[in-house]
Amino acid sequence: QMCIRDSPKADPEEVERLRKLSASYMKLRKEFESEGRFKPNYVHVVYRFVEIFAMWVIGFGMLLSANRALYPVALIILGLSAGRVGWVEHEAGHSSLTGNINIDKRLQQFMFGIGCGMSGTWWNSQHNRHHAAPQKLKHDVDLETLPLIAFNRAIAAKGARSAFARFWLPIQGYMFLPVTCCLVAYGWQFILHPLSIFKRRLAFEAVCIAMRYVVVGLVGYYGCLLYTSDAADEEDSVDLGGRRIIKKKKKKRN
């Protein structure tokens, strides 16, 4: 508003519109403050974290269980937990989780790193640009989705210049879940976010992501060991931690 007002070519009507808009915003903000909408609910915050950690324990526990029929259920639970992590890191990234900006940023980096294998700092840089000019072409980074996705006709028209986009965009709806989501997620996890962490020397986030892969690697390692133990059907075995551990039987000679 100040930039437009001080400009020699400022439109008086536009200045007045922005003045009224700012006044309405401040009025709404004060109403929210008086209603306590900006005060953090610590019980709810704790619940959100307990929910995520419980999903991790249940999901990984199922992967290490003796019942292989639970494996698909475990993957679904772990997938849902990643979505829940995304919402927590989103609120923390907006500094609207605990009321403390520094704590929120650290929680965001920790949860996003260990829960999704991604960088909170990179997410903030992109998401802030999105909120600075939401739904504005050439400004909102969330609209820079070509050649895989076109959210509106203007983006589709821009994609018409590419032969691949002309082929892909008509079928983008069918390819969104099986192909596009995987490409974007893996591209973020293994290319964009690690490069951003390396360039910015974000040691804390690098450690958080490393912790994620250590946990996943250990679960996979012990899961494979326990899985192969089931192959020895002729040997006696005992249950240990829900899985069959081979115990060879000493043969006695008559």
Short mmCIF file of C-alpha atoms in Angstrom, two decimals:
data_model
loop_
_atom_site.label_atom_id
_atom_site.label_comp_id
_atom_site.label_asym_id
_atom_site.label_seq_id
_atom_site.Cartn_x
_atom_site.Cartn_y
_atom_site.Cartn_z
CA GLN A 1 0.00 0.00 0.00
CA MET A 2 2.81 2.45 0.89
CA CYS A 3 4.67 1.70 -2.34
CA ILE A 4 1.60 2.39 -4.46
CA ARG A 5 0.68 5.52 -2.46
CA ASP A 6 4.18 7.03 -2.82
CA SER A 7 4.39 6.27 -6.53
CA PRO A 8 3.88 9.30 -8.82
CA LYS A 9 1.57 7.20 -10.99
CA ALA A 10 -0.48 5.88 -8.09
CA ASP A 11 -4.17 5.49 -8.83
CA PRO A 12 -6.15 7.23 -6.05
CA GLU A 13 -8.92 4.67 -6.30
CA GLU A 14 -6.45 1.81 -5.95
CA VAL A 15 -4.82 3.51 -2.95
CA GLU A 16 -8.23 3.90 -1.31
CA ARG A 17 -9.13 0.29 -2.04
CA LEU A 18 -5.93 -0.92 -0.42
CA ARG A 19 -6.46 1.37 2.56
CA LYS A 20 -9.91 -0.11 3.18
CA LEU A 21 -8.57 -3.62 2.65
CA SER A 22 -5.79 -3.07 5.21
CA ALA A 23 -8.24 -1.57 7.69
CA SER A 24 -10.56 -4.54 7.32
CA TYR A 25 -7.67 -6.92 7.81
CA MET A 26 -6.50 -5.20 10.99
CA LYS A 27 -10.05 -5.23 12.34
CA LEU A 28 -10.35 -8.96 11.66
CA ARG A 29 -6.95 -9.63 13.24
CA LYS A 30 -7.90 -7.80 16.43
CA GLU A 31 -11.12 -9.80 16.61
CA PHE A 32 -9.18 -13.04 16.30
CA GLU A 33 -6.70 -11.91 18.95
CA SER A 34 -9.52 -11.04 21.38
CA GLU A 35 -11.04 -14.48 20.77
CA GLY A 36 -7.70 -16.17 21.53
CA ARG A 37 -7.37 -17.73 18.09
CA PHE A 38 -3.63 -17.04 17.98
CA LYS A 39 -2.91 -18.69 21.34
CA PRO A 40 -1.30 -22.14 20.93
CA ASN A 41 -3.10 -25.20 22.25
CA TYR A 42 -0.27 -27.26 23.71
CA VAL A 43 -2.49 -30.25 24.43
CA HIS A 44 -3.41 -30.37 20.75
CA VAL A 45 0.26 -29.99 19.75
CA VAL A 46 1.26 -32.93 21.95
CA TYR A 47 -1.62 -34.97 20.53
CA ARG A 48 -0.41 -34.30 16.97
CA PHE A 49 3.08 -35.58 17.77
CA VAL A 50 1.84 -38.59 19.75
CA GLU A 51 -0.41 -39.51 16.83
CA ILE A 52 2.50 -39.49 14.39
CA PHE A 53 4.87 -41.43 16.63
CA ALA A 54 2.12 -43.98 17.34
CA MET A 55 1.60 -44.48 13.61
CA TRP A 56 5.34 -45.03 13.18
CA VAL A 57 5.45 -47.61 15.97
CA ILE A 58 2.41 -49.46 14.65
CA GLY A 59 3.57 -49.34 11.03
CA PHE A 60 7.13 -50.51 11.68
CA GLY A 61 5.87 -53.04 14.21
CA MET A 62 3.64 -54.58 11.55
CA LEU A 63 6.56 -54.77 9.13
CA LEU A 64 8.45 -56.77 11.74
CA SER A 65 5.52 -58.99 12.61
CA ALA A 66 5.03 -62.61 11.65
CA ASN A 67 1.87 -61.87 9.70
CA ARG A 68 2.81 -60.89 6.15
CA ALA A 69 -0.80 -59.98 5.43
CA LEU A 70 -0.22 -56.92 7.61
CA TYR A 71 2.52 -55.54 5.34
CA PRO A 72 0.14 -53.61 3.02
CA VAL A 73 -1.67 -52.20 6.07
CA ALA A 74 1.67 -51.15 7.54
CA LEU A 75 2.65 -49.31 4.36
CA ILE A 76 -0.70 -47.52 4.30
CA ILE A 77 -0.28 -46.43 7.92
CA LEU A 78 3.26 -45.19 7.27
CA GLY A 79 2.06 -43.37 4.16
CA LEU A 80 -0.70 -41.66 6.15
CA SER A 81 1.84 -40.73 8.81
CA ALA A 82 3.88 -38.91 6.15
CA GLY A 83 0.79 -36.90 5.30
CA ARG A 84 0.25 -36.05 8.97
CA VAL A 85 3.89 -34.99 9.20
CA GLY A 86 3.29 -32.73 6.22
CA TRP A 87 0.50 -30.89 8.01
CA VAL A 88 2.51 -30.52 11.21
CA GLU A 89 5.52 -29.15 9.35
CA HIS A 90 3.20 -26.82 7.43
CA GLU A 91 1.88 -25.29 10.64
CA ALA A 92 5.36 -25.14 12.16
CA GLY A 93 6.67 -23.56 8.96
CA HIS A 94 4.04 -20.84 9.35
CA SER A 95 5.17 -20.40 12.98
CA SER A 96 1.65 -21.18 14.15
CA LEU A 97 2.28 -24.38 16.11
CA THR A 98 3.74 -23.54 19.52
CA GLY A 99 3.79 -19.75 19.43
CA ASN A 100 7.58 -19.69 19.50
CA ILE A 101 9.14 -19.09 16.07
CA ASN A 102 12.51 -20.69 16.85
CA ILE A 103 10.94 -23.81 18.34
CA ASP A 104 8.50 -24.08 15.45
CA LYS A 105 11.30 -23.91 12.88
CA ARG A 106 13.30 -26.63 14.63
CA LEU A 107 10.26 -28.85 15.00
CA GLN A 108 9.50 -28.36 11.34
CA GLN A 109 13.02 -29.28 10.28
CA PHE A 110 13.10 -32.33 12.55
CA MET A 111 9.69 -33.70 11.61
CA PHE A 112 9.99 -32.98 7.89
CA GLY A 113 13.47 -34.47 7.81
CA ILE A 114 12.85 -37.67 9.71
CA GLY A 115 9.22 -38.07 8.65
CA CYS A 116 9.45 -37.26 4.94
CA GLY A 117 13.15 -37.01 4.17
CA MET A 118 12.84 -33.39 3.08
CA SER A 119 14.13 -29.94 3.99
CA GLY A 120 11.99 -27.52 5.97
CA THR A 121 14.18 -24.61 4.94
CA TRP A 122 13.68 -25.38 1.24
CA TRP A 123 9.95 -25.73 1.80
CA ASN A 124 9.80 -22.36 3.57
CA SER A 125 11.60 -20.58 0.75
CA GLN A 126 9.13 -21.92 -1.80
CA HIS A 127 6.00 -21.65 0.31
CA ASN A 128 6.71 -18.04 1.27
CA ARG A 129 6.91 -17.17 -2.41
CA HIS A 130 3.58 -18.89 -2.91
CA HIS A 131 1.89 -16.80 -0.20
CA ALA A 132 3.52 -13.61 -1.48
CA ALA A 133 1.61 -13.92 -4.77
CA PRO A 134 -0.91 -16.78 -4.57
CA GLN A 135 -2.35 -17.94 -7.89
CA LYS A 136 -0.37 -15.32 -9.83
CA LEU A 137 1.28 -16.68 -12.96
CA LYS A 138 5.04 -16.11 -13.14
CA HIS A 139 5.09 -15.37 -9.39
CA ASP A 140 3.44 -18.28 -7.56
CA VAL A 141 5.91 -21.18 -7.59
CA ASP A 142 3.07 -23.63 -6.93
CA LEU A 143 1.90 -22.93 -10.49
CA GLU A 144 5.27 -23.78 -12.01
CA THR A 145 4.26 -27.37 -12.66
CA LEU A 146 4.94 -27.90 -16.36
CA PRO A 147 5.37 -30.22 -18.16
CA LEU A 148 3.66 -32.69 -15.81
CA ILE A 149 0.66 -30.70 -14.55
CA ALA A 150 -1.43 -27.76 -15.72
CA PHE A 151 -3.90 -26.49 -13.13
CA ASN A 152 -5.66 -24.06 -15.48
CA ARG A 153 -5.99 -23.15 -19.13
CA ALA A 154 -3.38 -20.40 -18.98
CA ILE A 155 -0.74 -22.90 -17.84
CA ALA A 156 -1.94 -25.44 -20.40
CA ALA A 157 -1.60 -22.84 -23.16
CA LYS A 158 1.94 -22.17 -22.05
CA GLY A 159 2.66 -25.89 -22.15
CA ALA A 160 1.44 -26.13 -25.73
CA ARG A 161 4.90 -25.04 -26.83
CA SER A 162 6.35 -28.36 -25.69
CA ALA A 163 5.73 -31.55 -27.68
CA PHE A 164 5.93 -33.63 -24.51
CA ALA A 165 3.43 -31.39 -22.69
CA ARG A 166 1.01 -31.62 -25.62
CA PHE A 167 1.18 -35.39 -25.28
CA TRP A 168 1.12 -35.54 -21.48
CA LEU A 169 -1.39 -32.89 -20.37
CA PRO A 170 -4.48 -34.57 -21.89
CA ILE A 171 -3.76 -37.64 -19.75
CA GLN A 172 -2.42 -35.84 -16.66
CA GLY A 173 -5.49 -36.79 -14.62
CA TYR A 174 -4.85 -40.49 -15.17
CA MET A 175 -1.14 -40.22 -14.49
CA PHE A 176 -1.31 -37.99 -11.40
CA LEU A 177 -1.31 -40.70 -8.72
CA PRO A 178 0.73 -43.51 -10.32
CA VAL A 179 3.38 -41.40 -12.05
CA THR A 180 3.41 -37.67 -11.23
CA CYS A 181 3.18 -38.00 -7.45
CA CYS A 182 6.04 -40.50 -7.43
CA LEU A 183 8.23 -38.35 -9.67
CA VAL A 184 7.63 -35.23 -7.59
CA ALA A 185 8.11 -36.97 -4.23
CA TYR A 186 11.27 -38.80 -5.25
CA GLY A 187 12.59 -35.73 -7.06
CA TRP A 188 12.15 -33.69 -3.89
CA GLN A 189 13.53 -36.37 -1.58
CA PHE A 190 16.59 -37.40 -3.55
CA ILE A 191 17.47 -34.35 -5.69
CA LEU A 192 16.04 -30.91 -4.84
CA HIS A 193 16.05 -31.09 -1.04
CA PRO A 194 19.47 -32.80 -0.61
CA LEU A 195 21.04 -30.30 -3.03
CA SER A 196 19.49 -27.41 -1.10
CA ILE A 197 20.79 -28.80 2.20
CA PHE A 198 24.27 -29.29 0.73
CA LYS A 199 24.43 -25.80 -0.80
CA ARG A 200 23.16 -24.07 2.34
CA ARG A 201 25.18 -26.32 4.68
CA LEU A 202 22.16 -27.18 6.81
CA ALA A 203 23.78 -29.65 9.19
CA PHE A 204 20.76 -30.15 11.47
CA GLU A 205 18.47 -31.02 8.59
CA ALA A 206 21.07 -33.35 7.11
CA VAL A 207 21.25 -35.22 10.43
CA CYS A 208 17.44 -35.48 10.60
CA ILE A 209 17.24 -36.97 7.12
CA ALA A 210 20.13 -39.33 7.90
CA MET A 211 18.23 -40.52 10.99
CA ARG A 212 15.28 -41.35 8.75
CA TYR A 213 17.30 -43.62 6.51
CA VAL A 214 19.09 -45.24 9.43
CA VAL A 215 15.73 -46.23 10.94
CA VAL A 216 14.37 -47.42 7.59
CA GLY A 217 17.58 -49.33 6.90
CA LEU A 218 17.54 -51.07 10.28
CA VAL A 219 13.91 -52.05 9.89
CA GLY A 220 14.61 -53.39 6.41
CA TYR A 221 17.72 -55.25 7.57
CA TYR A 222 16.08 -56.98 10.51
CA GLY A 223 12.94 -57.52 8.49
CA CYS A 224 14.95 -59.42 5.89
CA LEU A 225 16.69 -61.49 8.55
CA LEU A 226 13.43 -62.40 10.19
CA TYR A 227 11.78 -63.03 6.84
CA THR A 228 14.46 -65.51 5.76
CA SER A 229 14.14 -67.34 9.07
CA ASP A 230 10.66 -68.45 7.99
CA ALA A 231 12.14 -70.39 5.09
CA ALA A 232 13.58 -73.08 7.36
CA ASP A 233 10.37 -75.02 7.82
CA GLU A 234 12.10 -78.25 8.75
CA GLU A 235 13.93 -76.82 11.74
CA ASP A 236 12.47 -76.30 15.20
CA SER A 237 11.92 -72.66 15.99
CA VAL A 238 10.83 -70.40 18.82
CA ASP A 239 8.92 -67.14 18.75
CA LEU A 240 10.95 -64.08 19.66
CA GLY A 241 9.50 -60.61 19.23
CA GLY A 242 6.67 -61.93 17.13
CA ARG A 243 8.88 -63.68 14.56
CA ARG A 244 10.27 -67.15 14.18
CA ILE A 245 13.93 -67.53 15.10
CA ILE A 246 15.62 -70.74 13.99
CA LYS A 247 16.87 -72.97 16.71
CA LYS A 248 18.65 -76.05 15.46
CA LYS A 249 17.99 -79.31 17.18
CA LYS A 250 20.91 -81.36 18.30
CA LYS A 251 20.69 -84.89 16.99
CA LYS A 252 21.47 -87.67 19.36
CA ARG A 253 22.97 -90.86 18.06
CA ASN A 254 21.56 -94.08 19.32
#
